[in-house]
CSV table of C-alpha atoms in Angstrom, one decimal:
chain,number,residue,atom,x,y,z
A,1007,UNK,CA,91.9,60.1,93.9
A,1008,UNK,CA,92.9,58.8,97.4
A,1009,UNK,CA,93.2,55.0,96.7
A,1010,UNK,CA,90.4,52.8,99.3
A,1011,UNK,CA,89.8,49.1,99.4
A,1012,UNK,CA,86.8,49.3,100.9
A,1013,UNK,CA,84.3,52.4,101.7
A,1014,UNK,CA,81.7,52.3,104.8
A,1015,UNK,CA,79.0,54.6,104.7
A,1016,UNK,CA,77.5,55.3,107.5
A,1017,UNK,CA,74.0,56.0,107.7
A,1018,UNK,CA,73.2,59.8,109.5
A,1019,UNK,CA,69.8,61.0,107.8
A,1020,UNK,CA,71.6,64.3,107.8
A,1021,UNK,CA,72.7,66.2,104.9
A,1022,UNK,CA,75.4,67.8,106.0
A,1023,UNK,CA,78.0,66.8,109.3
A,1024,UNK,CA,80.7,68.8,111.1
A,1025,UNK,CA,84.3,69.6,109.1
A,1026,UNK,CA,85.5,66.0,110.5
A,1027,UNK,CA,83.1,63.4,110.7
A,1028,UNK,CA,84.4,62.4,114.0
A,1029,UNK,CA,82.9,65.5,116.2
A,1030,UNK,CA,79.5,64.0,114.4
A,1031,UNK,CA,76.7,62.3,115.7
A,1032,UNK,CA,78.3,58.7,114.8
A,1033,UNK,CA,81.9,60.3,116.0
A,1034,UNK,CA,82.4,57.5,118.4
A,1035,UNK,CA,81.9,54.7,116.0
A,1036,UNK,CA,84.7,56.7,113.6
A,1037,UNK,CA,87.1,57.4,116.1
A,1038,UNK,CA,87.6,53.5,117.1
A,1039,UNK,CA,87.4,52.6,113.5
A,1040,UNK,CA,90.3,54.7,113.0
A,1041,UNK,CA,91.9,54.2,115.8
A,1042,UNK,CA,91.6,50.0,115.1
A,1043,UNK,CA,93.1,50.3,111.5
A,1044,UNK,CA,95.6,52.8,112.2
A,1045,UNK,CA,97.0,50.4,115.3
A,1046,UNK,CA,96.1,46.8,114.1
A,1047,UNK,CA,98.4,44.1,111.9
A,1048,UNK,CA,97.6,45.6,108.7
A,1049,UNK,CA,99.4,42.5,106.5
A,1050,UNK,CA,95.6,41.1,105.2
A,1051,UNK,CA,94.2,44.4,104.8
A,1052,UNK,CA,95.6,45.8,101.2
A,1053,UNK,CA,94.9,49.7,101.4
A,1054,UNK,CA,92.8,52.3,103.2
A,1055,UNK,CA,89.1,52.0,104.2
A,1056,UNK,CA,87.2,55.3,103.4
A,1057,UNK,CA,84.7,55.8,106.1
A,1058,UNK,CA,82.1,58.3,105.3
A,1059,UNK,CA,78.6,59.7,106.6
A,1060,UNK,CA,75.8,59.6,104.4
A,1061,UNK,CA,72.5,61.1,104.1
A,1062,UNK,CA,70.3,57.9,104.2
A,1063,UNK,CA,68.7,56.9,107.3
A,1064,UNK,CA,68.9,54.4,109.2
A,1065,UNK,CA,67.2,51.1,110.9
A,1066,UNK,CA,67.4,52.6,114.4
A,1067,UNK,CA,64.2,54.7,114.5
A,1068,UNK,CA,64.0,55.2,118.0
A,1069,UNK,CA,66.7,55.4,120.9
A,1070,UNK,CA,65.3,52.3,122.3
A,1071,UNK,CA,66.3,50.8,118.7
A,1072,UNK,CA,69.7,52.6,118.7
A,1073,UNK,CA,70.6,50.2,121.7
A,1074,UNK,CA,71.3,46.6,121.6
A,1075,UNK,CA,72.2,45.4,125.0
A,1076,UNK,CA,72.7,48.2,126.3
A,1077,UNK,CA,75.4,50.0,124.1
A,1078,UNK,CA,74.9,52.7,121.2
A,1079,UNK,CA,74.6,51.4,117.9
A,1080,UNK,CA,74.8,52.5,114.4
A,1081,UNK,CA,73.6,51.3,110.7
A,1082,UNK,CA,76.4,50.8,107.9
A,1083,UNK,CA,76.7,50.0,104.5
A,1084,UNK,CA,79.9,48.5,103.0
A,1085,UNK,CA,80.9,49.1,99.4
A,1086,UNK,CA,82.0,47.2,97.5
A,1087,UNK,CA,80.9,44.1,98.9
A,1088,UNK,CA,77.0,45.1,98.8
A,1089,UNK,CA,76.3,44.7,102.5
A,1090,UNK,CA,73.8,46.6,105.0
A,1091,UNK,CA,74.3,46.1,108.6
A,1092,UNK,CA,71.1,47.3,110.5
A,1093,UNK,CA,72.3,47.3,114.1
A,1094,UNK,CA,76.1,47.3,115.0
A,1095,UNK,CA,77.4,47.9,118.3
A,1096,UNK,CA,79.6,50.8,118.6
A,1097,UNK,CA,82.5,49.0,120.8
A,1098,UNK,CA,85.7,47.9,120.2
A,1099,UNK,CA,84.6,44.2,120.2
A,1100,UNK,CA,82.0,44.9,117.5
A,1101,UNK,CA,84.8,47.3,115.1
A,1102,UNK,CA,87.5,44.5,115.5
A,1103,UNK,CA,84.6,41.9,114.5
A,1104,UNK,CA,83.6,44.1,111.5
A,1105,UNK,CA,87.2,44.3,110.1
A,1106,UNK,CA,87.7,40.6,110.4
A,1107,UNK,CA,84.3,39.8,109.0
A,1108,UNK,CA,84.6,42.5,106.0
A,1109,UNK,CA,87.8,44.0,105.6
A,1110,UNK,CA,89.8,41.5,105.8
A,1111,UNK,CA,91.3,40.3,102.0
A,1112,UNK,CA,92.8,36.4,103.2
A,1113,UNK,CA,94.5,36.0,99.4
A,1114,UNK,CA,96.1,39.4,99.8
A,1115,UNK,CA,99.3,38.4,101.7
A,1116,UNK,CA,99.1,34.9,102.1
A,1117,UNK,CA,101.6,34.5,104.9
A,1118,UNK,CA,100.0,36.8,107.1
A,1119,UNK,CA,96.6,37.4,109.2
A,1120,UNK,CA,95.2,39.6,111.4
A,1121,UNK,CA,96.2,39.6,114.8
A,1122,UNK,CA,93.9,38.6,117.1
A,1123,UNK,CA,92.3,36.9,120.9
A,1124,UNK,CA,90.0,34.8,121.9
A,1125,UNK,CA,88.0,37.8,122.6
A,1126,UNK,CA,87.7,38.5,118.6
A,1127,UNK,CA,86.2,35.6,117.9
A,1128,UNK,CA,83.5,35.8,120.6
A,1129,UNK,CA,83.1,39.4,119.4
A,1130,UNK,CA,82.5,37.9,116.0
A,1131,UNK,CA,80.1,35.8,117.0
A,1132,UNK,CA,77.8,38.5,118.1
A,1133,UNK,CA,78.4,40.6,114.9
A,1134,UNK,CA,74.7,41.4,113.6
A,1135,UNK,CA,74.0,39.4,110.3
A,1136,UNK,CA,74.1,41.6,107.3
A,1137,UNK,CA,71.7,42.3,104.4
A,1138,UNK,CA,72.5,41.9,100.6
A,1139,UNK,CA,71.6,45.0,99.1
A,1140,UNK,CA,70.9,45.0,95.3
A,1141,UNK,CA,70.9,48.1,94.4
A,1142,UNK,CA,73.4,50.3,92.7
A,1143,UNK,CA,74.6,53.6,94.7
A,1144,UNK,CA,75.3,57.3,93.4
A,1145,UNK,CA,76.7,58.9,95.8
A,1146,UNK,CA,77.8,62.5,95.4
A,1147,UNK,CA,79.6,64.2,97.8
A,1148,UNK,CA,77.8,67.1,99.5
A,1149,UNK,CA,80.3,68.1,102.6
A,1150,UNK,CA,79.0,72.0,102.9
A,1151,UNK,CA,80.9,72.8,106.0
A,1152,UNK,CA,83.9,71.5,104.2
A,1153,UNK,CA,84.0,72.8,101.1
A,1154,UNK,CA,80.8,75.6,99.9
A,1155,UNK,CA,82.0,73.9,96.1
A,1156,UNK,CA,80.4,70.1,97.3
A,1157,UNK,CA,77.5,72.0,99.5
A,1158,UNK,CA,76.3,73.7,95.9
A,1159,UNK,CA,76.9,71.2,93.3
A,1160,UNK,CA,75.9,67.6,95.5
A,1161,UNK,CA,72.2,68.6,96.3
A,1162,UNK,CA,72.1,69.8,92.2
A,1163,UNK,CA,73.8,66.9,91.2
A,1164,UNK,CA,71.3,64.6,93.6
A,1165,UNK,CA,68.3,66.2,92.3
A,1166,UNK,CA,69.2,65.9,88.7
A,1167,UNK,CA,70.1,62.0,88.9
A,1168,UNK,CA,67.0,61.5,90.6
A,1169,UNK,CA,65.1,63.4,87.9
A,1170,UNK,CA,66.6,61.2,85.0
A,1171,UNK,CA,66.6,57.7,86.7
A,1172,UNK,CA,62.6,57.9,87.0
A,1173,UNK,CA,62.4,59.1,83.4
A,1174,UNK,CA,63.8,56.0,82.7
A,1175,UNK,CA,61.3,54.5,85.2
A,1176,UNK,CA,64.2,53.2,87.3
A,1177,UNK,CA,63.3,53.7,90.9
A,1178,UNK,CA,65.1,55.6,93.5
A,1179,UNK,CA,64.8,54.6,96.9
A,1180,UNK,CA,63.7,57.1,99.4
A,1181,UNK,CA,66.7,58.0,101.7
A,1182,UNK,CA,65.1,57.2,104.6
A,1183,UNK,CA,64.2,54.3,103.5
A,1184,UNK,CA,66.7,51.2,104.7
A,1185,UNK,CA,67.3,47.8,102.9
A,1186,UNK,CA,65.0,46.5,106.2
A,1187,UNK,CA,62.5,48.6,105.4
A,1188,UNK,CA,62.4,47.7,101.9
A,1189,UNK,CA,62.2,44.0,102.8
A,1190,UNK,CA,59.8,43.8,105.4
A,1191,UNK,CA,57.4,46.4,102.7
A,1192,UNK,CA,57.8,43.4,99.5
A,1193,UNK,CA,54.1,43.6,99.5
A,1194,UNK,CA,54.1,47.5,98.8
A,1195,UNK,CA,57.2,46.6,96.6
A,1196,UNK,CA,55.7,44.1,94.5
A,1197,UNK,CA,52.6,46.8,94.2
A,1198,UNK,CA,55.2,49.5,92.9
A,1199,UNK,CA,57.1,46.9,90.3
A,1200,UNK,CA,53.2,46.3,89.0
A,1201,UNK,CA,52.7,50.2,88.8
A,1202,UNK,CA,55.6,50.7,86.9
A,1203,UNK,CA,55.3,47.8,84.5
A,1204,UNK,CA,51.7,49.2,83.9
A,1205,UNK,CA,53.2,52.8,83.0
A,1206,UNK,CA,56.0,51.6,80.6
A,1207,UNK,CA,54.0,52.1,77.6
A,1208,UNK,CA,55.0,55.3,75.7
A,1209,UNK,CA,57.7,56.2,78.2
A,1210,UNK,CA,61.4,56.3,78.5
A,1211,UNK,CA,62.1,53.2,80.0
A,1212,UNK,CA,65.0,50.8,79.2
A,1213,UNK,CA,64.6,47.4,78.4
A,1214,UNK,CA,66.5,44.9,80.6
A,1215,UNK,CA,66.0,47.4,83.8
A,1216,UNK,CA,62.9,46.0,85.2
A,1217,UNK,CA,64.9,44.9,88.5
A,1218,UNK,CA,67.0,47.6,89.3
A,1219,UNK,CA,66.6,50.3,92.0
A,1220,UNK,CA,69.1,53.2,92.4
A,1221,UNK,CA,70.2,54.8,96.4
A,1222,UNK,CA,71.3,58.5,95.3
A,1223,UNK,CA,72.6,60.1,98.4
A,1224,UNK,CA,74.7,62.9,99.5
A,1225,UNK,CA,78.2,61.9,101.3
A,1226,UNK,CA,80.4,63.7,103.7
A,1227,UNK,CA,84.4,64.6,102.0
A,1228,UNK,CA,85.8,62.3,99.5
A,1229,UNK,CA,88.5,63.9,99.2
A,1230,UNK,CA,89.5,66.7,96.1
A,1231,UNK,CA,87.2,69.1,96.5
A,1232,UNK,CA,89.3,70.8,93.5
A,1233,UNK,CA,87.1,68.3,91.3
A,1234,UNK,CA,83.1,68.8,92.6
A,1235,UNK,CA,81.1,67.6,92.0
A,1236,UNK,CA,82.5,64.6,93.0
A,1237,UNK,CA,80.4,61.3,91.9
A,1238,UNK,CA,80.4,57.5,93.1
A,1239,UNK,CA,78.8,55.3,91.4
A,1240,UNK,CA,78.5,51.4,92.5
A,1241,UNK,CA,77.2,48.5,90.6
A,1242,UNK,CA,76.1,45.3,92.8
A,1243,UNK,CA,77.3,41.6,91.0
A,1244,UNK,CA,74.8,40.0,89.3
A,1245,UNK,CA,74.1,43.1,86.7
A,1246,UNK,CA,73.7,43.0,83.4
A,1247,UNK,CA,74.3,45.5,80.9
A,1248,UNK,CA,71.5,46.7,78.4
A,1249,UNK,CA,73.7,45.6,75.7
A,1250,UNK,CA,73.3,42.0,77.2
A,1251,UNK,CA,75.6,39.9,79.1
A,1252,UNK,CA,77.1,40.7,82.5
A,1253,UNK,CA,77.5,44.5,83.3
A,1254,UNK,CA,81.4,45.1,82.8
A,1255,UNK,CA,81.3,47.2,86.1
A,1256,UNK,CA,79.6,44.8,87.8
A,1257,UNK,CA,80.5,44.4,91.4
A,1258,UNK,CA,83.2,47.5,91.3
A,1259,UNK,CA,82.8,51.1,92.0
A,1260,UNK,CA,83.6,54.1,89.9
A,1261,UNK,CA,85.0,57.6,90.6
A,1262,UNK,CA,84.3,60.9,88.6
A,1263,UNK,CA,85.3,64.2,88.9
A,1264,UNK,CA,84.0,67.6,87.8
A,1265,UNK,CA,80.5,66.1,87.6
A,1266,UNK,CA,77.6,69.0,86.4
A,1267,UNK,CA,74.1,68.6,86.1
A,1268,UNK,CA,74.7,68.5,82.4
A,1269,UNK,CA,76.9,65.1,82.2
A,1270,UNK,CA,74.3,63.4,84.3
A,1271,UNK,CA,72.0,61.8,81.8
A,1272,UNK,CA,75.2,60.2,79.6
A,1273,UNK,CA,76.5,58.8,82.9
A,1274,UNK,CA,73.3,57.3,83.3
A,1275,UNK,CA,73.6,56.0,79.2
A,1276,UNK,CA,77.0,54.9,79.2
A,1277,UNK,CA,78.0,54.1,82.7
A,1278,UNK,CA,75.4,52.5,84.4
A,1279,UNK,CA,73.0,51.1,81.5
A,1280,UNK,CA,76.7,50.4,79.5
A,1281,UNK,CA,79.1,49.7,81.6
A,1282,UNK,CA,81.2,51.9,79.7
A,1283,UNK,CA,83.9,54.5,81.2
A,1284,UNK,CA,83.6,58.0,80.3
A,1285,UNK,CA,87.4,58.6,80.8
A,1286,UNK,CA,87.2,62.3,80.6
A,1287,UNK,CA,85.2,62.4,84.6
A,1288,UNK,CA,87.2,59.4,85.3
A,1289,UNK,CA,89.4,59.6,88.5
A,1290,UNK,CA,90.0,56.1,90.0
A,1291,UNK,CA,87.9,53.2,91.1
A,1292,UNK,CA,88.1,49.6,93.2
A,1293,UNK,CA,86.5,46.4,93.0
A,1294,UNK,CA,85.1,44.1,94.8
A,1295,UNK,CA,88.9,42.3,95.9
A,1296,UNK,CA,90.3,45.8,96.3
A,1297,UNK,CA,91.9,46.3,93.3
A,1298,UNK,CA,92.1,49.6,91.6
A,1299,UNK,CA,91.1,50.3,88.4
A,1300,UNK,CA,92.8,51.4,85.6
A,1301,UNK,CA,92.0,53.0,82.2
């Protein structure tokens, strides 16, 4: 797999994008991002950040939304550091703010930082705050008009996930739903947890669960489209396994490979209940200081 430090998904509400992602809707907002990493001092930023759109949707429900003084915005999750930013601004000031807010690793080179003006600093002042999100993310990739292999297996591979997790009465989010949404709805939230709790007796739940929500989403190219269906699979920090004790994958993300419907429930088992690796699927993975993972 193509080694990343860091992956932003960008939130589309599509489910399929142009061949490159740049000639998208949000093609503006990839283009300067790019363009930033590809020309900036790159001494504090270890390896590649993988920008990609995703099916989920976003905070900006209206074009009045999609504005914030006046200039085109966008929503954005960033793996693996957990983070949901509702509105930012799709300017150069706001891209060099996000890289020096979230991209940046101070401890990897020690003797070097980002370059920078005065001008950074006030745009990173005006960077939007960000939202913990404490959830763990499957996302398959699904690029159709890049490869027909992702367009057939990512929506089976979607569907199939989202069929085991609520046997196991762990919740997936709706895409459409945002991290905003789900916060400003805790009262229909704390209705839903009751519902469930009421409903675990006799079914297939897991003990230790209670807590957890799941995003399953589709995602534009990954690269190696040789391996569909291609799966991600994040777990936020502050997991615990089933087994007990901290979830060994806690805070990283995972990479598998030749994913079918019919591996689907033991990832769920081992993986994300576990924390165990099924090495056979594995291809790579990061964690949260952008180191790779090994087996």
């Amino acid at each position: 797999m193509p080694f990343y430090t860091h992956q932003i998904l960008i939130c589309s509400g599509k489910r399929d994008w142009t061949s490159n992602i740049q000639d998208d809707d949000h093609g503006e907002f990839v283009k300067l991002l790019r363009s930033f990493l590809r020309s900036t001092d790159r001494s504090n930023i270890p390896a590649t950040t993988m920008i990609t759109a995703s099916s989920f949707g976003t905070t900006l429900t209206s074009e009045a939304k999609q504005r914030k003084h006046g200039e085109p915005t966008v929503s954005v999750y960033l793996l693996p550091k957990f983070k949901y930013i509702p509105y930012l601004s799709m300017t150069r000031t706001a891209i060099r703010s996000l890289v020096h807010e979230y991209l940046q690793e101070p401890n990897y080179h020690k003797e070097s930082t980002l370059k920078h003006t005065s001008q950074d600093f006030e745009g990173r002042s005006r960077l939007p705050p960000s939202t913990d999100v404490n959830e763990f993310f499957v996302l398959i990739c699904g690029h159709n008009t890049r490869d027909e292999r992702c367009g057939v297996m990512g929506p089976l591979l979607q569907e199939e996930f989202t069929r085991a997790l609520g046997r196991l009465d762990i919740p997936v989010t709706p895409e459409g739903e945002s991290p905003t949404d789900t916060v400003n709805n805790s009262v229909n939230q704390g209705e839903r947890l009751e519902a469930r709790n009421a409903s675990q007796a006799g079914s297939e739940s897991v003990p230790g669960t209670t807590s957890w929500r799941a995003r399953v989403g589709l995602v534009s190219h990954v690269g190696g489209h040789k391996y569909a269906g291609n799966v991600i699979i994040y777990i936020p920090p502050g997991y615990h396994s089933v087994m007990g004790g901290s979830h060994p994958l806690a805070g990283k993300g995972l990479w598998y490979g030749r994913v079918a419907p019919k591996h689907v429930e033991g990832i769920i088992e081992e993986t994300v209940l576990r924390g165990r690796v099924i090495s056979e699927l594995f291809r790579g993975g990061v964690d949260d200081h952008g180191k790779m993972l090994r087996i």
